[in-house]
mmCIF file of C-alpha atoms in Angstrom:
data_model
loop_
_atom_site.group_PDB
_atom_site.id
_atom_site.type_symbol
_atom_site.label_atom_id
_atom_site.label_comp_id
_atom_site.label_asym_id
_atom_site.label_seq_id
_atom_site.Cartn_x
_atom_site.Cartn_y
_atom_site.Cartn_z
ATOM 1 C CA UNK A 1 11.009 32.149 78.438
ATOM 2 C CA UNK A 2 11.596 28.769 80.054
ATOM 3 C CA UNK A 3 9.902 27.746 83.294
ATOM 4 C CA UNK A 4 13.222 27.937 85.189
ATOM 5 C CA UNK A 5 13.778 31.467 83.954
ATOM 6 C CA UNK A 6 10.233 32.486 84.897
ATOM 7 C CA UNK A 7 10.858 31.163 88.427
ATOM 8 C CA UNK A 8 14.184 32.901 88.710
ATOM 9 C CA UNK A 9 12.585 36.267 87.681
ATOM 10 C CA UNK A 10 9.661 35.649 90.131
ATOM 11 C CA UNK A 11 12.050 34.967 92.976
ATOM 12 C CA UNK A 12 14.151 38.017 92.265
ATOM 13 C CA UNK A 13 11.130 40.274 91.935
ATOM 14 C CA UNK A 14 9.434 39.046 95.134
ATOM 15 C CA UNK A 15 12.506 38.252 97.272
ATOM 16 C CA UNK A 16 15.297 40.456 95.972
ATOM 17 C CA UNK A 17 17.279 40.577 99.317
ATOM 18 C CA UNK A 18 17.197 36.731 99.545
ATOM 19 C CA UNK A 19 18.200 36.448 95.902
ATOM 20 C CA UNK A 20 21.098 38.898 96.470
ATOM 21 C CA UNK A 21 22.463 36.689 99.321
ATOM 22 C CA UNK A 22 22.280 33.681 96.974
ATOM 23 C CA UNK A 23 24.207 35.493 94.267
ATOM 24 C CA UNK A 24 26.795 36.877 96.733
ATOM 25 C CA UNK A 25 27.639 33.316 97.905
ATOM 26 C CA UNK A 26 27.517 31.795 94.460
ATOM 27 C CA UNK A 27 30.881 31.104 92.830
ATOM 28 C CA UNK A 28 29.341 31.898 89.424
ATOM 29 C CA UNK A 29 27.436 34.966 90.441
ATOM 30 C CA UNK A 30 28.226 36.815 87.158
ATOM 31 C CA UNK A 31 26.661 34.009 85.099
ATOM 32 C CA UNK A 32 23.546 34.064 87.250
ATOM 33 C CA UNK A 33 23.231 37.812 86.857
ATOM 34 C CA UNK A 34 23.687 37.519 83.109
ATOM 35 C CA UNK A 35 20.851 35.059 82.852
ATOM 36 C CA UNK A 36 18.370 37.505 84.414
ATOM 37 C CA UNK A 37 16.372 39.992 82.409
ATOM 38 C CA UNK A 38 17.356 43.654 82.545
ATOM 39 C CA UNK A 39 14.683 44.435 85.116
ATOM 40 C CA UNK A 40 15.716 41.375 87.216
ATOM 41 C CA UNK A 41 19.384 42.164 87.100
ATOM 42 C CA UNK A 42 18.724 45.781 88.125
ATOM 43 C CA UNK A 43 16.441 44.715 90.950
ATOM 44 C CA UNK A 44 19.012 42.290 92.194
ATOM 45 C CA UNK A 45 21.908 44.854 92.097
ATOM 46 C CA UNK A 46 19.742 47.197 94.203
ATOM 47 C CA UNK A 47 20.093 44.644 97.041
ATOM 48 C CA UNK A 48 23.614 43.274 96.486
ATOM 49 C CA UNK A 49 26.475 43.948 98.883
ATOM 50 C CA UNK A 50 28.091 47.239 97.555
ATOM 51 C CA UNK A 51 31.479 45.503 97.657
ATOM 52 C CA UNK A 52 30.308 43.026 95.052
ATOM 53 C CA UNK A 53 28.648 45.677 92.748
ATOM 54 C CA UNK A 54 31.656 46.492 90.589
ATOM 55 C CA UNK A 55 32.550 43.023 89.268
ATOM 56 C CA UNK A 56 28.871 42.110 88.827
ATOM 57 C CA UNK A 57 28.121 45.309 86.919
ATOM 58 C CA UNK A 58 31.209 44.968 84.660
ATOM 59 C CA UNK A 59 30.263 41.362 83.865
ATOM 60 C CA UNK A 60 27.231 42.725 81.934
ATOM 61 C CA UNK A 61 27.593 43.849 78.341
ATOM 62 C CA UNK A 62 27.533 47.609 77.602
ATOM 63 C CA UNK A 63 23.888 47.820 76.713
ATOM 64 C CA UNK A 64 22.816 46.111 79.867
ATOM 65 C CA UNK A 65 25.133 48.233 81.941
ATOM 66 C CA UNK A 66 23.302 51.351 80.563
ATOM 67 C CA UNK A 67 19.973 49.703 81.252
ATOM 68 C CA UNK A 68 20.920 48.957 84.887
ATOM 69 C CA UNK A 69 22.204 52.563 85.418
ATOM 70 C CA UNK A 70 18.964 53.907 83.968
ATOM 71 C CA UNK A 71 16.612 51.635 85.881
ATOM 72 C CA UNK A 72 18.302 51.226 89.225
ATOM 73 C CA UNK A 73 17.809 53.458 92.306
ATOM 74 C CA UNK A 74 19.945 56.549 92.331
ATOM 75 C CA UNK A 75 21.850 55.172 95.286
ATOM 76 C CA UNK A 76 22.696 52.015 93.434
ATOM 77 C CA UNK A 77 23.723 53.916 90.289
ATOM 78 C CA UNK A 78 25.989 56.218 92.367
ATOM 79 C CA UNK A 79 27.569 53.244 94.207
ATOM 80 C CA UNK A 80 28.326 51.599 90.959
ATOM 81 C CA UNK A 81 29.695 54.680 89.305
ATOM 82 C CA UNK A 82 31.882 55.569 92.282
ATOM 83 C CA UNK A 83 33.330 52.061 92.418
ATOM 84 C CA UNK A 84 34.504 52.279 88.781
ATOM 85 C CA UNK A 85 37.887 53.593 87.605
ATOM 86 C CA UNK A 86 37.776 56.964 85.858
ATOM 87 C CA UNK A 87 37.861 55.486 82.362
ATOM 88 C CA UNK A 88 35.276 52.856 83.210
ATOM 89 C CA UNK A 89 33.023 55.491 84.728
ATOM 90 C CA UNK A 90 33.387 57.754 81.689
ATOM 91 C CA UNK A 91 32.473 54.803 79.355
ATOM 92 C CA UNK A 92 29.466 53.851 81.354
ATOM 93 C CA UNK A 93 28.206 57.523 81.513
ATOM 94 C CA UNK A 94 28.755 57.944 77.721
ATOM 95 C CA UNK A 95 26.311 55.123 77.051
ATOM 96 C CA UNK A 96 23.488 56.991 78.871
ATOM 97 C CA UNK A 97 21.121 59.593 77.369
ATOM 98 C CA UNK A 98 22.538 63.103 77.724
ATOM 99 C CA UNK A 99 19.962 64.240 80.354
ATOM 100 C CA UNK A 100 20.715 61.334 82.608
ATOM 101 C CA UNK A 101 24.413 61.648 82.190
ATOM 102 C CA UNK A 102 24.249 65.276 83.224
ATOM 103 C CA UNK A 103 22.108 64.422 86.202
ATOM 104 C CA UNK A 104 24.494 61.660 87.301
ATOM 105 C CA UNK A 105 27.601 63.895 86.852
ATOM 106 C CA UNK A 106 26.021 66.500 89.127
ATOM 107 C CA UNK A 107 25.107 63.840 91.689
ATOM 108 C CA UNK A 108 28.671 62.494 91.611
ATOM 109 C CA UNK A 109 29.927 65.894 92.729
ATOM 110 C CA UNK A 110 27.895 65.951 95.935
ATOM 111 C CA UNK A 111 30.335 65.612 98.851
ATOM 112 C CA UNK A 112 30.196 62.717 101.289
ATOM 113 C CA UNK A 113 27.448 62.836 103.984
ATOM 114 C CA UNK A 114 25.329 65.331 102.109
ATOM 115 C CA UNK A 115 21.682 64.718 101.303
ATOM 116 C CA UNK A 116 22.446 64.724 97.596
ATOM 117 C CA UNK A 117 24.560 61.563 98.033
ATOM 118 C CA UNK A 118 21.654 59.624 99.464
ATOM 119 C CA UNK A 119 18.588 60.868 97.551
ATOM 120 C CA UNK A 120 16.401 58.810 95.204
ATOM 121 C CA UNK A 121 15.316 59.875 91.798
ATOM 122 C CA UNK A 122 11.808 61.249 91.246
ATOM 123 C CA UNK A 123 10.165 58.653 89.138
ATOM 124 C CA UNK A 124 7.289 60.737 87.807
ATOM 125 C CA UNK A 125 7.100 64.545 87.662
ATOM 126 C CA UNK A 126 3.783 66.205 88.455
ATOM 127 C CA UNK A 127 3.177 69.682 86.954
ATOM 128 C CA UNK A 128 1.499 72.583 88.673
ATOM 129 C CA UNK A 129 -0.869 73.025 85.743
ATOM 130 C CA UNK A 130 -2.169 69.397 85.830
ATOM 131 C CA UNK A 131 -5.594 68.505 87.087
ATOM 132 C CA UNK A 132 -5.966 66.132 90.069
ATOM 133 C CA UNK A 133 -7.398 63.596 87.676
ATOM 134 C CA UNK A 134 -4.476 63.825 85.437
ATOM 135 C CA UNK A 135 -2.103 63.537 88.334
ATOM 136 C CA UNK A 136 -3.955 60.464 89.590
ATOM 137 C CA UNK A 137 -3.795 58.851 86.159
ATOM 138 C CA UNK A 138 -0.018 59.457 86.108
ATOM 139 C CA UNK A 139 0.298 58.049 89.587
ATOM 140 C CA UNK A 140 -1.656 54.945 88.698
ATOM 141 C CA UNK A 141 0.436 54.477 85.593
ATOM 142 C CA UNK A 142 3.673 54.813 87.470
ATOM 143 C CA UNK A 143 5.632 51.833 88.879
ATOM 144 C CA UNK A 144 5.669 53.280 92.388
ATOM 145 C CA UNK A 145 4.469 50.685 94.992
ATOM 146 C CA UNK A 146 4.052 53.336 97.724
ATOM 147 C CA UNK A 147 3.891 57.075 97.390
ATOM 148 C CA UNK A 148 3.801 59.433 100.399
ATOM 149 C CA UNK A 149 4.055 62.827 98.487
ATOM 150 C CA UNK A 150 3.757 64.062 95.006
ATOM 151 C CA UNK A 151 6.072 66.952 94.248
ATOM 152 C CA UNK A 152 4.847 69.581 91.813
ATOM 153 C CA UNK A 153 7.328 71.157 89.421
ATOM 154 C CA UNK A 154 7.121 73.804 86.674
ATOM 155 C CA UNK A 155 7.983 73.153 83.050
ATOM 156 C CA UNK A 156 11.578 73.821 84.004
ATOM 157 C CA UNK A 157 11.468 71.163 86.655
ATOM 158 C CA UNK A 158 11.483 73.888 89.370
ATOM 159 C CA UNK A 159 9.780 72.747 92.612
ATOM 160 C CA UNK B 1 24.336 15.687 89.300
ATOM 161 C CA UNK B 2 21.150 16.983 87.752
ATOM 162 C CA UNK B 3 20.841 19.871 90.147
ATOM 163 C CA UNK B 4 24.035 21.394 88.748
ATOM 164 C CA UNK B 5 22.117 22.432 85.742
ATOM 165 C CA UNK B 6 19.595 24.352 87.712
ATOM 166 C CA UNK B 7 19.997 27.984 88.576
ATOM 167 C CA UNK B 8 21.016 28.613 92.236
ATOM 168 C CA UNK B 9 18.132 31.114 92.619
ATOM 169 C CA UNK B 10 15.532 28.470 91.556
ATOM 170 C CA UNK B 11 17.185 26.040 93.922
ATOM 171 C CA UNK B 12 16.872 28.474 96.842
ATOM 172 C CA UNK B 13 13.313 29.216 95.836
ATOM 173 C CA UNK B 14 12.517 25.527 95.987
ATOM 174 C CA UNK B 15 14.177 24.881 99.360
ATOM 175 C CA UNK B 16 13.121 28.105 101.032
ATOM 176 C CA UNK B 17 9.616 28.596 99.772
ATOM 177 C CA UNK B 18 8.164 25.273 98.583
ATOM 178 C CA UNK B 19 4.496 26.282 99.079
ATOM 179 C CA UNK B 20 4.924 29.425 97.041
ATOM 180 C CA UNK B 21 6.847 27.689 94.343
ATOM 181 C CA UNK B 22 4.104 24.992 94.056
ATOM 182 C CA UNK B 23 1.462 27.752 93.733
ATOM 183 C CA UNK B 24 3.510 29.505 91.024
ATOM 184 C CA UNK B 25 3.724 26.135 89.126
ATOM 185 C CA UNK B 26 -0.065 25.692 89.216
ATOM 186 C CA UNK B 27 -0.522 27.272 85.711
ATOM 187 C CA UNK B 28 2.658 25.778 84.155
ATOM 188 C CA UNK B 29 2.892 23.221 81.347
ATOM 189 C CA UNK B 30 3.116 19.655 82.767
ATOM 190 C CA UNK B 31 6.068 18.812 80.441
ATOM 191 C CA UNK B 32 8.008 21.825 81.762
ATOM 192 C CA UNK B 33 7.175 20.908 85.371
ATOM 193 C CA UNK B 34 8.436 17.383 84.768
ATOM 194 C CA UNK B 35 11.718 18.779 83.330
ATOM 195 C CA UNK B 36 12.153 21.078 86.335
ATOM 196 C CA UNK B 37 11.584 18.274 88.799
ATOM 197 C CA UNK B 38 14.048 16.183 86.915
ATOM 198 C CA UNK B 39 16.692 18.787 87.736
ATOM 199 C CA UNK B 40 15.699 19.588 91.338
ATOM 200 C CA UNK B 41 17.542 17.784 94.220
ATOM 201 C CA UNK B 42 15.299 14.905 95.401
ATOM 202 C CA UNK B 43 14.568 16.360 98.852
ATOM 203 C CA UNK B 44 13.334 19.669 97.452
ATOM 204 C CA UNK B 45 11.559 17.932 94.587
ATOM 205 C CA UNK B 46 9.567 15.819 97.046
ATOM 206 C CA UNK B 47 8.683 18.803 99.241
ATOM 207 C CA UNK B 48 7.479 20.882 96.357
ATOM 208 C CA UNK B 49 5.712 18.016 94.567
ATOM 209 C CA UNK B 50 3.505 17.258 97.525
ATOM 210 C CA UNK B 51 2.355 20.779 97.674
ATOM 211 C CA UNK B 52 1.052 20.722 94.095
ATOM 212 C CA UNK B 53 -2.639 20.284 93.460
ATOM 213 C CA UNK B 54 -3.626 16.584 93.471
ATOM 214 C CA UNK B 55 -4.135 16.327 89.695
ATOM 215 C CA UNK B 56 -0.802 17.937 88.995
ATOM 216 C CA UNK B 57 1.011 15.650 91.421
ATOM 217 C CA UNK B 58 -0.519 12.578 89.767
ATOM 218 C CA UNK B 59 0.419 13.891 86.316
ATOM 219 C CA UNK B 60 3.972 14.726 87.534
ATOM 220 C CA UNK B 61 4.540 11.274 89.141
ATOM 221 C CA UNK B 62 3.323 9.586 85.918
ATOM 222 C CA UNK B 63 5.969 11.397 83.936
ATOM 223 C CA UNK B 64 8.919 10.948 86.305
ATOM 224 C CA UNK B 65 11.216 7.960 86.081
ATOM 225 C CA UNK B 66 10.912 5.254 88.704
ATOM 226 C CA UNK B 67 14.472 5.872 89.894
ATOM 227 C CA UNK B 68 13.739 9.571 90.581
ATOM 228 C CA UNK B 69 10.500 8.675 92.378
ATOM 229 C CA UNK B 70 12.371 6.138 94.565
ATOM 230 C CA UNK B 71 14.983 8.723 95.450
ATOM 231 C CA UNK B 72 12.277 11.285 96.240
ATOM 232 C CA UNK B 73 10.328 8.883 98.435
ATOM 233 C CA UNK B 74 13.452 7.935 100.400
ATOM 234 C CA UNK B 75 14.486 11.573 100.881
ATOM 235 C CA UNK B 76 10.982 12.848 101.755
ATOM 236 C CA UNK B 77 9.605 13.404 105.160
ATOM 237 C CA UNK B 78 7.126 10.620 106.172
ATOM 238 C CA UNK B 79 4.147 12.820 105.542
ATOM 239 C CA UNK B 80 5.294 13.854 102.070
ATOM 240 C CA UNK B 81 6.226 10.220 101.264
ATOM 241 C CA UNK B 82 2.721 9.026 102.218
ATOM 242 C CA UNK B 83 1.229 11.789 100.203
ATOM 243 C CA UNK B 84 3.273 10.731 97.123
ATOM 244 C CA UNK B 85 2.418 7.061 97.500
ATOM 245 C CA UNK B 86 -1.282 7.957 97.645
ATOM 246 C CA UNK B 87 -0.945 9.447 94.174
ATOM 247 C CA UNK B 88 0.975 6.454 92.681
ATOM 248 C CA UNK B 89 -0.743 3.529 90.933
ATOM 249 C CA UNK B 90 0.187 0.224 92.476
ATOM 250 C CA UNK B 91 1.348 -0.995 89.061
ATOM 251 C CA UNK B 92 4.399 1.214 89.498
ATOM 252 C CA UNK B 93 5.449 -0.136 92.849
ATOM 253 C CA UNK B 94 7.655 -2.997 91.495
ATOM 254 C CA UNK B 95 9.650 -0.746 89.187
ATOM 255 C CA UNK B 96 10.151 1.824 91.955
ATOM 256 C CA UNK B 97 11.329 -0.901 94.415
ATOM 257 C CA UNK B 98 13.571 -2.304 91.780
ATOM 258 C CA UNK B 99 15.294 1.052 91.174
ATOM 259 C CA UNK B 100 15.775 1.819 94.887
ATOM 260 C CA UNK B 101 18.952 0.881 96.589
ATOM 261 C CA UNK B 102 19.121 -1.918 99.207
ATOM 262 C CA UNK B 103 18.688 0.489 102.132
ATOM 263 C CA UNK B 104 15.935 2.423 100.446
ATOM 264 C CA UNK B 105 14.055 -0.692 99.380
ATOM 265 C CA UNK B 106 13.228 -1.742 102.877
ATOM 266 C CA UNK B 107 11.958 1.681 103.652
ATOM 267 C CA UNK B 108 9.814 1.766 100.533
ATOM 268 C CA UNK B 109 8.441 -1.670 101.274
ATOM 269 C CA UNK B 110 7.087 -0.272 104.502
ATOM 270 C CA UNK B 111 5.428 2.609 102.715
ATOM 271 C CA UNK B 112 3.831 0.443 100.095
ATOM 272 C CA UNK B 113 2.637 -2.417 102.310
ATOM 273 C CA UNK B 114 -0.104 -1.840 104.820
ATOM 274 C CA UNK B 115 -1.557 -4.709 106.841
ATOM 275 C CA UNK B 116 -4.567 -6.058 104.991
ATOM 276 C CA UNK B 117 -6.969 -5.400 107.864
ATOM 277 C CA UNK B 118 -5.884 -1.750 108.329
ATOM 278 C CA UNK B 119 -7.862 1.286 107.210
ATOM 279 C CA UNK B 120 -5.077 2.299 104.953
ATOM 280 C CA UNK B 121 -5.406 -0.891 102.864
ATOM 281 C CA UNK B 122 -9.121 -0.270 102.529
ATOM 282 C CA UNK B 123 -8.855 3.374 101.611
ATOM 283 C CA UNK B 124 -9.109 4.118 97.918
ATOM 284 C CA UNK B 125 -6.391 6.212 96.338
ATOM 285 C CA UNK B 126 -8.816 7.449 93.683
ATOM 286 C CA UNK B 127 -9.640 10.722 95.384
ATOM 287 C CA UNK B 128 -8.926 14.375 94.720
ATOM 288 C CA UNK B 129 -6.967 16.301 97.296
ATOM 289 C CA UNK B 130 -7.739 19.979 97.741
ATOM 290 C CA UNK B 131 -6.761 22.396 100.505
ATOM 291 C CA UNK B 132 -9.513 24.008 102.538
ATOM 292 C CA UNK B 133 -8.647 27.481 101.459
ATOM 293 C CA UNK B 134 -8.948 26.778 97.671
ATOM 294 C CA UNK B 135 -11.597 28.848 96.010
ATOM 295 C CA UNK B 136 -14.356 26.812 94.316
ATOM 296 C CA UNK B 137 -13.595 28.544 90.938
ATOM 297 C CA UNK B 138 -9.931 27.690 91.218
ATOM 298 C CA UNK B 139 -10.773 24.103 92.107
ATOM 299 C CA UNK B 140 -13.178 23.762 89.185
ATOM 300 C CA UNK B 141 -10.403 25.102 86.909
ATOM 301 C CA UNK B 142 -7.975 22.519 88.364
ATOM 302 C CA UNK B 143 -10.389 19.744 87.689
ATOM 303 C CA UNK B 144 -10.971 20.852 84.134
ATOM 304 C CA UNK B 145 -7.215 21.307 83.619
ATOM 305 C CA UNK B 146 -6.378 17.815 84.890
ATOM 306 C CA UNK B 147 -4.510 16.022 82.209
ATOM 307 C CA UNK B 148 -4.279 12.625 83.849
ATOM 308 C CA UNK B 149 -7.855 11.599 82.856
ATOM 309 C CA UNK B 150 -8.950 14.252 80.378
ATOM 310 C CA UNK B 151 -8.066 12.260 77.287
ATOM 311 C CA UNK B 152 -9.281 8.932 78.521
ATOM 312 C CA UNK B 153 -12.780 7.414 77.948
ATOM 313 C CA UNK B 154 -15.035 7.744 80.990
ATOM 314 C CA UNK B 155 -15.295 3.988 81.117
ATOM 315 C CA UNK B 156 -11.529 3.814 81.801
ATOM 316 C CA UNK B 157 -11.751 5.791 84.944
ATOM 317 C CA UNK B 158 -15.120 4.544 86.253
ATOM 318 C CA UNK B 159 -15.222 1.962 88.923
ATOM 319 C CA UNK B 160 -17.943 -0.697 88.865
ATOM 320 C CA UNK B 161 -20.433 -0.887 91.725
ATOM 321 C CA UNK B 162 -23.092 -3.430 92.519
ATOM 322 C CA UNK B 163 -26.573 -1.811 92.719
ATOM 323 C CA UNK B 164 -29.289 -2.469 95.291
ATOM 324 C CA UNK B 165 -32.639 -3.683 94.172
ATOM 325 C CA UNK B 166 -35.477 -1.278 94.876
ATOM 326 C CA UNK B 167 -37.253 -4.107 96.687
ATOM 327 C CA UNK B 168 -34.509 -4.907 99.106
ATOM 328 C CA UNK B 169 -35.342 -3.983 102.653
ATOM 329 C CA UNK B 170 -33.321 -1.333 104.521
ATOM 330 C CA UNK B 171 -32.079 -3.988 107.045
ATOM 331 C CA UNK B 172 -30.901 -6.300 104.239
ATOM 332 C CA UNK B 173 -29.356 -3.458 102.292
ATOM 333 C CA UNK B 174 -27.373 -2.401 105.394
ATOM 334 C CA UNK B 175 -25.742 -5.810 105.530
ATOM 335 C CA UNK B 176 -24.091 -5.289 102.196
ATOM 336 C CA UNK B 177 -20.278 -5.252 102.194
ATOM 337 C CA UNK B 178 -20.374 -2.573 99.626
ATOM 338 C CA UNK B 179 -20.749 -0.017 102.386
ATOM 339 C CA UNK B 180 -17.132 -0.622 103.180
ATOM 340 C CA UNK B 181 -16.304 1.191 99.946
ATOM 341 C CA UNK B 182 -19.184 3.503 99.258
ATOM 342 C CA UNK B 183 -21.327 5.860 101.315
ATOM 343 C CA UNK B 184 -23.971 5.865 98.685
ATOM 344 C CA UNK B 185 -25.251 3.122 96.350
ATOM 345 C CA UNK B 186 -27.423 3.175 93.244
ATOM 346 C CA UNK B 187 -31.009 1.650 93.430
ATOM 347 C CA UNK B 188 -32.286 -0.207 90.335
ATOM 348 C CA UNK B 189 -35.604 -1.671 89.266
ATOM 349 C CA UNK B 190 -36.082 -5.336 88.135
ATOM 350 C CA UNK B 191 -34.737 -4.373 84.694
ATOM 351 C CA UNK B 192 -31.644 -2.863 86.225
ATOM 352 C CA UNK B 193 -32.626 0.645 85.398
ATOM 353 C CA UNK B 194 -31.338 3.276 87.819
ATOM 354 C CA UNK B 195 -34.043 4.672 90.042
ATOM 355 C CA UNK B 196 -31.882 6.714 92.342
ATOM 356 C CA UNK B 197 -29.182 6.715 94.970
ATOM 357 C CA UNK B 198 -29.531 5.847 98.646
ATOM 358 C CA UNK B 199 -27.046 6.627 101.408
ATOM 359 C CA UNK B 200 -26.115 4.369 104.219
ATOM 360 C CA UNK B 201 -26.992 7.145 106.781
ATOM 361 C CA UNK B 202 -30.515 7.324 105.450
ATOM 362 C CA UNK B 203 -30.947 3.508 105.613
ATOM 363 C CA UNK B 204 -29.641 3.443 109.155
ATOM 364 C CA UNK B 205 -32.164 6.151 110.151
ATOM 365 C CA UNK B 206 -35.041 4.207 108.457
ATOM 366 C CA UNK B 207 -34.049 0.914 110.024
ATOM 367 C CA UNK B 208 -33.910 2.612 113.380
ATOM 368 C CA UNK B 209 -37.431 4.058 112.875
ATOM 369 C CA UNK B 210 -38.866 0.709 111.818
ATOM 370 C CA UNK B 211 -37.513 -1.097 114.841
ATOM 371 C CA UNK B 212 -40.081 0.702 117.092
ATOM 372 C CA UNK B 213 -42.888 -1.347 115.428
ATOM 373 C CA UNK B 214 -45.525 1.109 116.509
ATOM 374 C CA UNK B 215 -48.778 0.943 114.652
ATOM 375 C CA UNK B 216 -49.895 4.172 112.964
ATOM 376 C CA UNK B 217 -52.820 4.964 110.632
ATOM 377 C CA UNK B 218 -50.592 7.261 108.630
ATOM 378 C CA UNK B 219 -48.090 4.482 107.894
ATOM 379 C CA UNK B 220 -50.965 2.043 107.013
ATOM 380 C CA UNK B 221 -52.490 4.524 104.641
ATOM 381 C CA UNK B 222 -49.065 5.215 103.032
ATOM 382 C CA UNK B 223 -48.432 1.524 102.424
ATOM 383 C CA UNK B 224 -51.926 0.978 100.944
ATOM 384 C CA UNK B 225 -51.641 3.989 98.671
ATOM 385 C CA UNK B 226 -48.197 2.952 97.469
ATOM 386 C CA UNK B 227 -49.442 -0.568 96.705
ATOM 387 C CA UNK B 228 -52.449 0.748 94.893
ATOM 388 C CA UNK B 229 -50.368 3.178 92.753
ATOM 389 C CA UNK B 230 -47.790 0.452 91.966
ATOM 390 C CA UNK B 231 -50.613 -1.897 90.785
ATOM 391 C CA UNK B 232 -52.104 0.858 88.607
ATOM 392 C CA UNK B 233 -48.622 1.611 87.173
ATOM 393 C CA UNK B 234 -48.043 -2.022 86.244
ATOM 394 C CA UNK B 235 -51.503 -2.317 84.613
ATOM 395 C CA UNK B 236 -50.929 0.813 82.584
ATOM 396 C CA UNK B 237 -47.504 -0.342 81.487
ATOM 397 C CA UNK B 238 -48.790 -3.672 80.354
ATOM 398 C CA UNK B 239 -51.658 -2.043 78.428
ATOM 399 C CA UNK B 240 -49.365 0.452 76.764
ATOM 400 C CA UNK B 241 -46.860 -2.252 76.040
ATOM 401 C CA UNK B 242 -49.489 -4.360 74.156
ATOM 402 C CA UNK B 243 -50.347 -1.390 71.958
#
């Protein structure tokens, strides 16, 4: 990776809101987004003005679109999917793993102003039969920057 | 325009957070840094450059073209411009002046020329700049990573200094003009072998003590003992030398 690319990724990772404002005012925002890594592009889209999400998302190739939908916050993924036409949405969902596709389809059905519309995905699942040590190892290995609560679920994902 | 080639995110990074960008660049390859600065707008380039560690700034300026440096100096704030000039060898001044426009040239003349009696003209530019908050370990690493002198023989970067004779009195030594350039000077014997280093502060203290001219048995004894030991040493040296 070139030095300029390293700096770009660093800036997006540490100052995503500032980077999003730069992209929003840039005439070639799509090109800027395409030059970012998958993680960088996803992080940036989490902070971009929702009105700009659709063209930016569609400027990515199909593989990267799937990567963004998988890695982004639930809220961002829902905003993107809701902004797409029916055929575009179906195409985007079809490129996702079946489990995620089902989850997203359920989320899309939550009515406006319900908690389901605004929730974030549980990054790591903690089991009732795990030891504290195992849970701590999982927590340390997760990408979470700040965790207030760990939710315990059964093998069937039941809280 | 060179800056058209650079990503808008990097441009914003450089203009909004120059200190942080400079610290991120600390571990980067010098050639990559030079390429990046070639593309940055001159104002941002100057701001970020002067926040680099001293050795990195020297290395960067040595690889940038005179025209770019002239533009950076003209666009920089006065503090940043002075900082850049302090890292430039005088041999580059003519080329930089030549490549500056008419308006910039007058400004650069002012930057390069200090009155001969001013402290600025006496100050050496061969120093290493380091911020107070830098950790000693990081500073050592910066020194060992410095590429501006690393590949050159020590002789090339050393500056010559006149030594003081060990027999010179403190008062005479204090009159030396060398103190304008050095706070410490080497002391040599009559064969010009280095005996040690003496500081001006120490000589001042000694000269001040001697000015009292008070007689003391302790001082008399010390002088006699020193003379006796010196004589013994010379005798021993001549005997051993003959064998």
